[in-house]
Short mmCIF file of C-alpha atoms and ligand atoms in Angstrom, two decimals:
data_model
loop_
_atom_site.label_atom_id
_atom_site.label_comp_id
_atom_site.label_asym_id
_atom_site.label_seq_id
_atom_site.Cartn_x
_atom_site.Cartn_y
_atom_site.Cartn_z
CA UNK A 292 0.00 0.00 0.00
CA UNK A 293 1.60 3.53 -0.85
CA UNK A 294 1.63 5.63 1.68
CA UNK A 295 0.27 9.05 1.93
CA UNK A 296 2.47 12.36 1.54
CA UNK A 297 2.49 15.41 2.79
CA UNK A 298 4.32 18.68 1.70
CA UNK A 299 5.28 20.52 4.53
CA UNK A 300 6.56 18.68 7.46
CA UNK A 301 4.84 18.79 11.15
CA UNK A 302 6.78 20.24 14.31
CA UNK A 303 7.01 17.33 16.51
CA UNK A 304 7.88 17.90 19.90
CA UNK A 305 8.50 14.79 21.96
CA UNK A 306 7.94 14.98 26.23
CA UNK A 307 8.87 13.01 28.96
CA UNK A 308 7.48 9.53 31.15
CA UNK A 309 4.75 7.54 30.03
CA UNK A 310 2.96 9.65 27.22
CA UNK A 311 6.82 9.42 25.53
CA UNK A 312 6.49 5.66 25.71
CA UNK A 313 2.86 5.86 24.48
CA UNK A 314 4.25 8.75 21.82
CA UNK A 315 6.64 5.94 20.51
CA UNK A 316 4.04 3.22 19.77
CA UNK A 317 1.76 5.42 17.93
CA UNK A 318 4.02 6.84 15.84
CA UNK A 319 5.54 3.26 14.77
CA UNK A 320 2.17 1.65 14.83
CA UNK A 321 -0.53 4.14 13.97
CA UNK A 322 1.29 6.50 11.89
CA UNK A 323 4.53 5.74 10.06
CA UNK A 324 2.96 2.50 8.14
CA UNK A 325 0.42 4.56 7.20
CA UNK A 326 2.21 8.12 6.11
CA UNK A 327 5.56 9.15 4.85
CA UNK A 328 5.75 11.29 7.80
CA UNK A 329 7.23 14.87 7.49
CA UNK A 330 8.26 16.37 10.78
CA UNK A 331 11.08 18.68 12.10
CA UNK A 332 11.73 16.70 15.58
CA UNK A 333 12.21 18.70 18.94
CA UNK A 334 13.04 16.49 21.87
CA UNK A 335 10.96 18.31 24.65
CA UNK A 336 12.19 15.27 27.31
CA UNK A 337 13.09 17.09 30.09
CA UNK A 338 16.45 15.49 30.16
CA UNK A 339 17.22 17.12 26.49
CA UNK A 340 15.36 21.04 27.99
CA UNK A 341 18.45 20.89 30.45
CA UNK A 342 20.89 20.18 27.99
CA UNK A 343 19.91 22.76 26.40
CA UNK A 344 19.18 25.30 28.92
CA UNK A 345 15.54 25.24 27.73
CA UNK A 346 16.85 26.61 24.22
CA UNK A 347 14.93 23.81 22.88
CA UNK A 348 11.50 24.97 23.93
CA UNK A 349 11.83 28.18 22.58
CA UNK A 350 13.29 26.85 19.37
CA UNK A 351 10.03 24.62 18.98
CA UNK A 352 7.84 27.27 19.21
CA UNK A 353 9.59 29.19 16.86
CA UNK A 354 9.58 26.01 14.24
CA UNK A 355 5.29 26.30 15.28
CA UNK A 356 5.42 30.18 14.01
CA UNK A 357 7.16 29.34 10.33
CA UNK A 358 5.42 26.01 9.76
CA UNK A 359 1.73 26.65 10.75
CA UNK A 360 1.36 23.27 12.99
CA UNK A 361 2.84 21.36 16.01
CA UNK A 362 2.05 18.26 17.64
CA UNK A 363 3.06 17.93 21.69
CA UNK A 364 3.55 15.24 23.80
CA UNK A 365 2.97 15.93 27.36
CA UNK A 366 5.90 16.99 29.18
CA UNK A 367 7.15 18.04 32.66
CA UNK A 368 7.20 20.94 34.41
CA UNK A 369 9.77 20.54 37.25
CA UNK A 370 9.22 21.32 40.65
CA UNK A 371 11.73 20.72 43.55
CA UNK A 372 11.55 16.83 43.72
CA UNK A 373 12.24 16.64 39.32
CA UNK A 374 15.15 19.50 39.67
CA UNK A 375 16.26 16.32 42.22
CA UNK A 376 15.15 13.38 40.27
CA UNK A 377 17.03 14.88 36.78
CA UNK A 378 19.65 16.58 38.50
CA UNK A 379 18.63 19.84 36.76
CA UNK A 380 20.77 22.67 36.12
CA UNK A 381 18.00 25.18 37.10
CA UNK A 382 14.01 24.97 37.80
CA UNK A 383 13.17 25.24 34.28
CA UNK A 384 10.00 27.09 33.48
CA UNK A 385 6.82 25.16 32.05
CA UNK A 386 7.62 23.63 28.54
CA UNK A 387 3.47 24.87 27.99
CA UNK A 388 3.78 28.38 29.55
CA UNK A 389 7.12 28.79 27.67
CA UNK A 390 5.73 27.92 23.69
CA UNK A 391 2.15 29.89 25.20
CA UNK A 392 3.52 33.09 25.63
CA UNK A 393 5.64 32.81 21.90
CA UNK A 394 2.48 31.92 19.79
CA UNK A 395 -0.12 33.75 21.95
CA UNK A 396 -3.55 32.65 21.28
CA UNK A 397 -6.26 30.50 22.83
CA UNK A 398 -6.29 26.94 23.82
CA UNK A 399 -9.28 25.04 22.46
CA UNK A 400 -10.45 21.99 24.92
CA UNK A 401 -13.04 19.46 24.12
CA UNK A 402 -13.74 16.08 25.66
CA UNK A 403 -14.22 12.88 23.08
CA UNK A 404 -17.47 11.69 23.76
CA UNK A 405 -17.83 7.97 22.97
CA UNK A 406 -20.84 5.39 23.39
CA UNK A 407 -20.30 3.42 26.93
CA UNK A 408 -18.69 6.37 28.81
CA UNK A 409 -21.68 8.62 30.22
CA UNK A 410 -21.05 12.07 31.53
CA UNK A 411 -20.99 12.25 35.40
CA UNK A 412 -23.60 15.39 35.05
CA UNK A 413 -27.21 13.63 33.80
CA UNK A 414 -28.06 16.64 31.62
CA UNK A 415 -25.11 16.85 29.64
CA UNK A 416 -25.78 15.48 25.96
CA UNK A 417 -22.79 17.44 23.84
CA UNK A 418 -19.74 18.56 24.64
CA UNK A 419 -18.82 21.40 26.43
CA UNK A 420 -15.51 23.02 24.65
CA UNK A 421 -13.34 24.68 26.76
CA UNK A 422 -11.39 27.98 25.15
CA UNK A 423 -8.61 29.21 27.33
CA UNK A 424 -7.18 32.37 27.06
CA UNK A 425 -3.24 31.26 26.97
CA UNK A 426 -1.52 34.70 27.76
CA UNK A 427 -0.86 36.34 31.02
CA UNK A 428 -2.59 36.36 34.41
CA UNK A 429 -1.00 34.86 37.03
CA UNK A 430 1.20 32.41 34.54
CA UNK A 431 2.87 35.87 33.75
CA UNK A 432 2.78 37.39 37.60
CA UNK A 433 5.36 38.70 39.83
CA UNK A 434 5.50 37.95 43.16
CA UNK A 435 6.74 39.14 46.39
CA UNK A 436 6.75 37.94 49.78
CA UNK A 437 5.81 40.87 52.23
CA UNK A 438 8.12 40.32 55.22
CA UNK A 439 6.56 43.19 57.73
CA UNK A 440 4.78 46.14 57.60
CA UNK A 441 5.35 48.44 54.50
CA UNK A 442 3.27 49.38 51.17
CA UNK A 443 3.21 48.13 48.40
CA UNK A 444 2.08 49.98 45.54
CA UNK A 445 1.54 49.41 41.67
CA UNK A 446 3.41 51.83 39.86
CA UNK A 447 2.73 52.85 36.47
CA UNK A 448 5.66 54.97 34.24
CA UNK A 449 4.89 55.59 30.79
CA UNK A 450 7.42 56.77 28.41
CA UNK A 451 8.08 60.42 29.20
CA UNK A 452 8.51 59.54 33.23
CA UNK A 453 4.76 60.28 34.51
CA UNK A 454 3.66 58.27 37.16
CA UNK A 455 0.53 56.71 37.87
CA UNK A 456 0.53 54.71 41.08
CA UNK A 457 -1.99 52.71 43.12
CA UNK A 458 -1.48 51.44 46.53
CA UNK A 459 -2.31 47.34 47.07
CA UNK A 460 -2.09 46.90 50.33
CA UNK A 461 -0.53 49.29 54.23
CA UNK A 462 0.69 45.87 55.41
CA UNK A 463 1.06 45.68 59.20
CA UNK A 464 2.27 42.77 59.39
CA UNK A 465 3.82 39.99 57.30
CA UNK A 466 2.09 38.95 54.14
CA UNK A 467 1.98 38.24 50.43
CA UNK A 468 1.24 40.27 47.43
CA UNK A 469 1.38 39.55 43.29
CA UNK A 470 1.32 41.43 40.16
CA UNK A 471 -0.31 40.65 37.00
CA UNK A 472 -0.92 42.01 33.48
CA UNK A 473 -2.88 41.50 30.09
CA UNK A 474 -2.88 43.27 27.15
CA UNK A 475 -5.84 44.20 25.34
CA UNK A 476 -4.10 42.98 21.95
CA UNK A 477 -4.00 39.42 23.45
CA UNK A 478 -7.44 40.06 24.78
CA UNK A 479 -9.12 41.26 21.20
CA UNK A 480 -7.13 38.44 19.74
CA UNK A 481 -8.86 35.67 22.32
CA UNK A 482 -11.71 37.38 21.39
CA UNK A 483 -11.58 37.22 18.01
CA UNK A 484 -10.51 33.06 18.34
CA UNK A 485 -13.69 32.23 19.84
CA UNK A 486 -15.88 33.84 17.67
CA UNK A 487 -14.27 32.33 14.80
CA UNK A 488 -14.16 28.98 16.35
CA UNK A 489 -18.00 29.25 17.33
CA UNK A 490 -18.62 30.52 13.80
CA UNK A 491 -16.77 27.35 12.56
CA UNK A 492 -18.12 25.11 15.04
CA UNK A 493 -21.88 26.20 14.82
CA UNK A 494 -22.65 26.75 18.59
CA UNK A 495 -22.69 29.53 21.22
CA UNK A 496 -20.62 31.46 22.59
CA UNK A 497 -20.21 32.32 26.28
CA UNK A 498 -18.10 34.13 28.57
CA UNK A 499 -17.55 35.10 32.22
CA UNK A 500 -15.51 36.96 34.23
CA UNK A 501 -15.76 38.58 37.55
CA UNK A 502 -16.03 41.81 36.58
CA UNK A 503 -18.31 42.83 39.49
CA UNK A 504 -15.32 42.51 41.75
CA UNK A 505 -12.12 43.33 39.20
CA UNK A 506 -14.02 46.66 37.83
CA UNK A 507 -10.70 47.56 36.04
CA UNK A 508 -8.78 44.66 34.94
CA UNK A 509 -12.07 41.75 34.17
CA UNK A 510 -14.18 44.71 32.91
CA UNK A 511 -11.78 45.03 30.30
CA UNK A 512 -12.16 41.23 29.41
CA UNK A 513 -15.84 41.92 29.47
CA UNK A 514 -15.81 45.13 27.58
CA UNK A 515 -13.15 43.96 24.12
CA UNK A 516 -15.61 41.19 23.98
CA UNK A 517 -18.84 43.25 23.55
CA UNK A 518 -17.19 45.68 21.49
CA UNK A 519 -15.58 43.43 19.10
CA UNK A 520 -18.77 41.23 19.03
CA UNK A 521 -20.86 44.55 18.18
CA UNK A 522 -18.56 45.44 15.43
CA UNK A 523 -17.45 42.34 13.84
CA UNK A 524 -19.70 39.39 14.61
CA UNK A 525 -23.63 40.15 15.86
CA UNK A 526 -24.22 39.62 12.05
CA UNK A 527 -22.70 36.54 11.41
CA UNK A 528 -24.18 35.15 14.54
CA UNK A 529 -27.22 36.12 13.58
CA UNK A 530 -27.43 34.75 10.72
CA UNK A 531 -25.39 31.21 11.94
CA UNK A 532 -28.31 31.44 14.24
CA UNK A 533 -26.19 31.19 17.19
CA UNK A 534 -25.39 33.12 20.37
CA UNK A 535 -22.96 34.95 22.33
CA UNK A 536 -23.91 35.14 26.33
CA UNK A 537 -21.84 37.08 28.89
CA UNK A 538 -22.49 36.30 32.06
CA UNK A 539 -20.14 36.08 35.68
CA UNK A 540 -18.20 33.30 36.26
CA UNK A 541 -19.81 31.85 39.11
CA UNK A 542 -23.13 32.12 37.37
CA UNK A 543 -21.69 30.62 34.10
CA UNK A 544 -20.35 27.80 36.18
CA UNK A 545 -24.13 26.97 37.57
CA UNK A 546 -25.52 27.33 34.24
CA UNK A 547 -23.29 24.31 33.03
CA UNK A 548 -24.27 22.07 35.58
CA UNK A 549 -27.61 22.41 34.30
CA UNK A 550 -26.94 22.66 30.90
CA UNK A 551 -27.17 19.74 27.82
CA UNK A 552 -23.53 20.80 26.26
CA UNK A 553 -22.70 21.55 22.74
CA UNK A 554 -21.34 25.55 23.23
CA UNK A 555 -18.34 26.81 23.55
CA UNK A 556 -17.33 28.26 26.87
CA UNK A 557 -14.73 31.10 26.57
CA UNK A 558 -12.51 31.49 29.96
CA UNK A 559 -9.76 33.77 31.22
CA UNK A 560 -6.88 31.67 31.64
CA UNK A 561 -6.69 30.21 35.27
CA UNK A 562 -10.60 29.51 34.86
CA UNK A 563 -9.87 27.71 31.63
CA UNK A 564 -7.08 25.78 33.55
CA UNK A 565 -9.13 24.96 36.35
CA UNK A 566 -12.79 24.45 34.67
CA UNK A 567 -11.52 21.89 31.51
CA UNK A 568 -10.11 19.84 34.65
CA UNK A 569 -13.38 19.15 36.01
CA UNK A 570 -15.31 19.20 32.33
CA UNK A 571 -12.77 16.48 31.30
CA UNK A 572 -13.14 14.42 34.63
CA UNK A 573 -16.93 14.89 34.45
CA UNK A 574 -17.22 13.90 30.86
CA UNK A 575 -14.83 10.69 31.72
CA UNK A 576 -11.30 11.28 31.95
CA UNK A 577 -8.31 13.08 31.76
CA UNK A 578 -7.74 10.99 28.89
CA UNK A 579 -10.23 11.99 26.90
CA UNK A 580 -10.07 15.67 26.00
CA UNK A 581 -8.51 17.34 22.67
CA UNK A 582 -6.52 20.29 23.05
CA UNK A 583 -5.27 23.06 20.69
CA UNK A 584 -3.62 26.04 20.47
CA UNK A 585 -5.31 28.53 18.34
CA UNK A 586 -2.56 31.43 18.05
CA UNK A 587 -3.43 34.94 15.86
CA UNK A 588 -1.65 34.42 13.24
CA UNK A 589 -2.91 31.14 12.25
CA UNK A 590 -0.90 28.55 13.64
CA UNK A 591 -1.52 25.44 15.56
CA UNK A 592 -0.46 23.31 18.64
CA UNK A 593 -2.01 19.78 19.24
CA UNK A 594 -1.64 18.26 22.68
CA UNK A 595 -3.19 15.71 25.18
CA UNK A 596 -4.96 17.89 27.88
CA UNK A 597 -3.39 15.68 30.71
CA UNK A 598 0.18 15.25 31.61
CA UNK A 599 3.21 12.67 32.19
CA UNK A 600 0.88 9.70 34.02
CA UNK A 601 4.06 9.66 35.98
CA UNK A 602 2.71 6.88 37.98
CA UNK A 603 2.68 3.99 35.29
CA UNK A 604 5.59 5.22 33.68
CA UNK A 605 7.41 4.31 37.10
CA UNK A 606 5.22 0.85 36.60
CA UNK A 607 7.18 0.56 33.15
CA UNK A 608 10.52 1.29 34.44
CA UNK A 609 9.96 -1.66 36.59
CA UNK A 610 8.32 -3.78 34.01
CA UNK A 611 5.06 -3.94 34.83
CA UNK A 612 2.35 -3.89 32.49
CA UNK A 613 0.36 -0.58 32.42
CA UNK A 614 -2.68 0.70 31.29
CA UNK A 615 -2.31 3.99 30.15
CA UNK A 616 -5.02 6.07 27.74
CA UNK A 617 -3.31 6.93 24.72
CA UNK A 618 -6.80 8.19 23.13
CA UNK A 619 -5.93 12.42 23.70
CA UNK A 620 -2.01 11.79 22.78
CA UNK A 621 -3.81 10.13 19.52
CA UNK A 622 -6.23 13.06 18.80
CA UNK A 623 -3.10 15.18 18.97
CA UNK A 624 -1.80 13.42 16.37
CA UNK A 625 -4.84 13.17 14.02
CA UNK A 626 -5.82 16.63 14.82
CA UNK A 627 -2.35 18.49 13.68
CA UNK A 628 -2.50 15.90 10.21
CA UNK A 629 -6.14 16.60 9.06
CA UNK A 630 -5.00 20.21 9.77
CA UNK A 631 -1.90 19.71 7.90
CA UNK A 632 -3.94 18.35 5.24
CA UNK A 633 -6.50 20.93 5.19
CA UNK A 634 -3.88 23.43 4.66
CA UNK A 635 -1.83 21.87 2.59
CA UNK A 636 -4.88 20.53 0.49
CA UNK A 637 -4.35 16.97 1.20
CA UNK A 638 -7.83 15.13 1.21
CA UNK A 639 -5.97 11.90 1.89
CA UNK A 640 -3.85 13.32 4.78
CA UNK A 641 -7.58 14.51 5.75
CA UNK A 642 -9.05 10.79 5.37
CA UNK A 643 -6.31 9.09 7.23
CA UNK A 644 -6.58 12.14 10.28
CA UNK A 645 -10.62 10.85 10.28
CA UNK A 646 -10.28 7.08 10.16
CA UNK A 647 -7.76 7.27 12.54
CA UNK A 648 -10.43 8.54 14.91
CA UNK A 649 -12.68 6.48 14.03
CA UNK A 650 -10.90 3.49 14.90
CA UNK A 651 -9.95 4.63 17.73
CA UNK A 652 -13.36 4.96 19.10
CA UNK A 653 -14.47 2.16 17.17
CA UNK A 654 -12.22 -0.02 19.32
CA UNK A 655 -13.34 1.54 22.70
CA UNK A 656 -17.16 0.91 21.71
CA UNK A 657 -16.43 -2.62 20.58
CA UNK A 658 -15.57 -3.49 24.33
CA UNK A 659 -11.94 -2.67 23.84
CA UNK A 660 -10.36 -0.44 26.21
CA UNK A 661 -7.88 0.73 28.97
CA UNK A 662 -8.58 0.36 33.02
CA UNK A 663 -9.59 4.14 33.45
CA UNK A 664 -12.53 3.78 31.00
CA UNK A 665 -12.95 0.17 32.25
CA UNK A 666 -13.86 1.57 35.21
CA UNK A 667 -16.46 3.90 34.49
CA UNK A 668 -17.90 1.96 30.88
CA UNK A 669 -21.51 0.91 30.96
CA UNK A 670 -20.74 -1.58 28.35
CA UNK A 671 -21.01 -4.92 29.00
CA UNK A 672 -18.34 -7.35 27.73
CA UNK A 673 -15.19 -5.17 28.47
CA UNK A 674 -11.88 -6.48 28.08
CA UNK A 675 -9.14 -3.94 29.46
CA UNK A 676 -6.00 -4.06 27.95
CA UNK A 677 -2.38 -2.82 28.63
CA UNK A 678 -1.14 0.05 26.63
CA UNK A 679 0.24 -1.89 24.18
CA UNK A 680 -2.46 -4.08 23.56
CA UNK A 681 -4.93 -1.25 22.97
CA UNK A 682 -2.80 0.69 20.47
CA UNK A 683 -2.47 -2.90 18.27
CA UNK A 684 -6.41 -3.16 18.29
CA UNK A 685 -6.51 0.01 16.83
CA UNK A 686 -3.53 -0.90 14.18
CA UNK A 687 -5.80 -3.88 13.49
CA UNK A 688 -9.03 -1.78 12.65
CA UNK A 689 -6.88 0.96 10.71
CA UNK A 690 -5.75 -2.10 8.35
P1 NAD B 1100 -1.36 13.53 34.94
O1 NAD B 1100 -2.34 14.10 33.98
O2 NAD B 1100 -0.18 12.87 34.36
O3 NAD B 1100 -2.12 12.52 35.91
C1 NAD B 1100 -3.22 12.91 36.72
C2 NAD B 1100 -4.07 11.67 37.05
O4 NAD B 1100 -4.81 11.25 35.90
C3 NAD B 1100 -3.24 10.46 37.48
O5 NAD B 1100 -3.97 9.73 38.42
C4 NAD B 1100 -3.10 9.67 36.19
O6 NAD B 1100 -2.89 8.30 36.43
C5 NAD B 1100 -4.42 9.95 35.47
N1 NAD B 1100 -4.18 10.01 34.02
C6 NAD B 1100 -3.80 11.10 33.31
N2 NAD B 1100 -3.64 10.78 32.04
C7 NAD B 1100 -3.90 9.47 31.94
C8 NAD B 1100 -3.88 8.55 30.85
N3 NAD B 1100 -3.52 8.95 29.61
N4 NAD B 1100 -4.21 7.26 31.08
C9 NAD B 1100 -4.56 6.86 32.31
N5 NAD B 1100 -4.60 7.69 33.39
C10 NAD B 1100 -4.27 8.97 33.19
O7 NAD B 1100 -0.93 14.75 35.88
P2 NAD B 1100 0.05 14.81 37.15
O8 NAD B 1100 0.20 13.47 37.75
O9 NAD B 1100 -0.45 15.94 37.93
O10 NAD B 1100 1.43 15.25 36.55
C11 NAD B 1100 2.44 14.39 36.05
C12 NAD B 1100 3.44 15.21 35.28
O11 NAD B 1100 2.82 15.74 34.12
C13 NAD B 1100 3.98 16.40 36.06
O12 NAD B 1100 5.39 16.41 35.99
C14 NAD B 1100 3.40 17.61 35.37
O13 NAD B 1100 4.30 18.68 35.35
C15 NAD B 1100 3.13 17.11 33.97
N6 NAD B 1100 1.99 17.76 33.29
C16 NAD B 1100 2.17 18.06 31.97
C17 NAD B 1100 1.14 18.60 31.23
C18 NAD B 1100 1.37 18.91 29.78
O14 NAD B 1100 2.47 18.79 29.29
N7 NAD B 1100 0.36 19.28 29.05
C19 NAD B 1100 -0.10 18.82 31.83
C20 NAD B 1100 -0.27 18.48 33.18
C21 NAD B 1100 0.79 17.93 33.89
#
């Protein structure tokens, strides 16, 4: 069988623990006997980042900018016990963050919804999709421990020397205080994202912010939404027949749990963090949620929404068979080659990105899956299998 071509390669950046295992078998077993795979490789192991001095991340997302679309494995972010574990050279920032703030844009997150695996929340039909404002906040803060009592103020000097200052906090005592910014550029651009995607997508729109309580800094959110939305979209929505709702955040967050799915819900970045956590949990698992990055100028980052599964790759290291969900890392994969495709006007590329899908969840509703859907699958007959084993079933149905 010849195998499909592309024209211009993928940016494939590889990541650490299990999902590198899992990255492994899918490209030998799922991808390469299927397409004469193009990629510029990027070894995002965290092993390779220190080598490097992190150059490596940087020089990935730049690779994203000129060639239009990415593929990630999940990768670590080190903490104390990794800069131990790895015997790094420094605390090296988040792989994610880093490639976030290069491409701007907004992360798009939406669970796979497949027959067996009911939603934890009775009223949800369709999926809820998750866009995540990927700039800024308190991924870009500064922060200061207050040690005793002093001010601290937010000062403001624009280019000539003026000053405009505000005062945080008269600490009497010790304390803590933070910084953060936006900037309305990345804020009309998230805008702009999510009405395109709902345009694309055919479903509403909402948003929430607190901007009862931040009358400065979420009102802004709120108002570069309603203005852009006024100028540039009521028309199209209109006539897509679909809706954009802006509402607070805590009353958005109510309204899903009552809600039967199928909109898109814009959030500021920590909510987006926080909220497709429990959406991807509620609608299954971790497992189970796409994940791209949308940036402004049109290019595109697939990922897995969850991370490492340290815990079974520790299993692997000592042989033991593991179980691990490969079904997101897999979506990555078909979700940067249809878009490859589509760009690159490849309806075979296209094809392949679809059936690939389709087996996939083809072999989960025949019965076929791993131990964290086995757990929660209404079907009957289930046979769990090890990580392996479940990426061969779906070779098989791909043949
Ligand atoms: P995790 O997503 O790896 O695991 C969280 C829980 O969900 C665990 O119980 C795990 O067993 C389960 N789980 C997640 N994915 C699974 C899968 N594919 N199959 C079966 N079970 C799965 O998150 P964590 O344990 O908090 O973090 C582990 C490492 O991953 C950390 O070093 C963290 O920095 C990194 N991380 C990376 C990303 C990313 O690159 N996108 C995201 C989150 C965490």
């Amino acid at each position: 069988m010849a195998k499909i071509q592309m024209i211009t390669p993928l940016v494939e950046m590889d990541g650490d623990e299990m999902t590198r295992i899992l990255w492994k078998m899918i490209k030998d077993e799922l991808i390469l006997p299927f397409v004469d795979l193009k990629s510029e490789y990027y070894d995002l192991g965290l092993k390779h980042r220190d080598e490097t001095d992190d150059k490596v991340t940087v020089e990935s997302a730049n690779a994203t900018k000129r060639l239009g679309v990415a593929v990630k494995c999940a990768t670590i972010t080190p903490n104390a016990a990794r800069v131990k574990e790895y015997d790094l050279k420094e605390m090296w920032k988040s792989p994610n963050g880093t490639i976030r703030a290069i491409l701007d844009g907004t992360v798009f997150r939406k669970p796979i919804l497949v027959k067996g695996i009911e939603p934890n929340v009775r009223t949800w039909k369709k999926p809820i999709t998750i866009a995540r404002h990927a700039y800024g906040d308190v991924y870009k803060n500064t922060e200061m421990i207050i040690d005793g009592p002093g001010k601290v103020e937010l000062v403001y000097t624009d280019s000539k020397g003026n000053e405009k200052r505000s005062l945080v906090h008269e600490f009497k005592a010790a304390g803590i205080a933070q910084g953060v910014h936006n900037l309305d550029a990345s804020i009309e651009s998230f805008a702009r994202a999510c009405f395109e995607y709902a345009l694309s997508q055919k479903e509403d729109l909402w948003f929430a912010t607190k901007d009862t309580i931040s009358k400065q800094y979420d009102h802004t959110f709120k108002d570069i939404f309603e203005e852009i939305y006024e100028k540039e979209y009521k028309q199209k929505f209109e006539e897509a027949n679909i809706t954009y709702f802006y509402t607070l955040i805590d009353d958005a967050v109510a309204r899903v749990m009552k809600s039967e799915g199928g909109f898109i819900w814009a959030c500021k970045n920590y909510d987006g963090d926080v909220m497709s956590d429990m959406l991807s949990s509620a609608f299954g698992s971790l497992a189970m949620m796409t994940s791209v990055l949308v940036s402004p100028d049109g290019c595109y980052e697939y990922e897995a929404a969850h991370g490492t599964v340290q815990r079974h790759y520790y299993k692997y290291l000592k042989g033991e068979s593991t179980s691990s969900n490969s079904v997101a890392t897999i979506f990555a994969w078909s979700g940067a080659l249809r878009k490859r495709g589509e760009l690159d006007n490849l309806p075979d590329l296209v094809d392949f990105a679809n059936r690939l899908e389709k087996a996939t969840l083809d072999t989960i509703e025949s019965g076929k899956m791993t131990g964290d859907l086995g757990a929660i699958s209404s079907l009957e007959n289930i046979q769990v299998l090890n990580s392996e084993e479940f990426i061969h079933e779906i070779a098989k149905k791909l043949q």
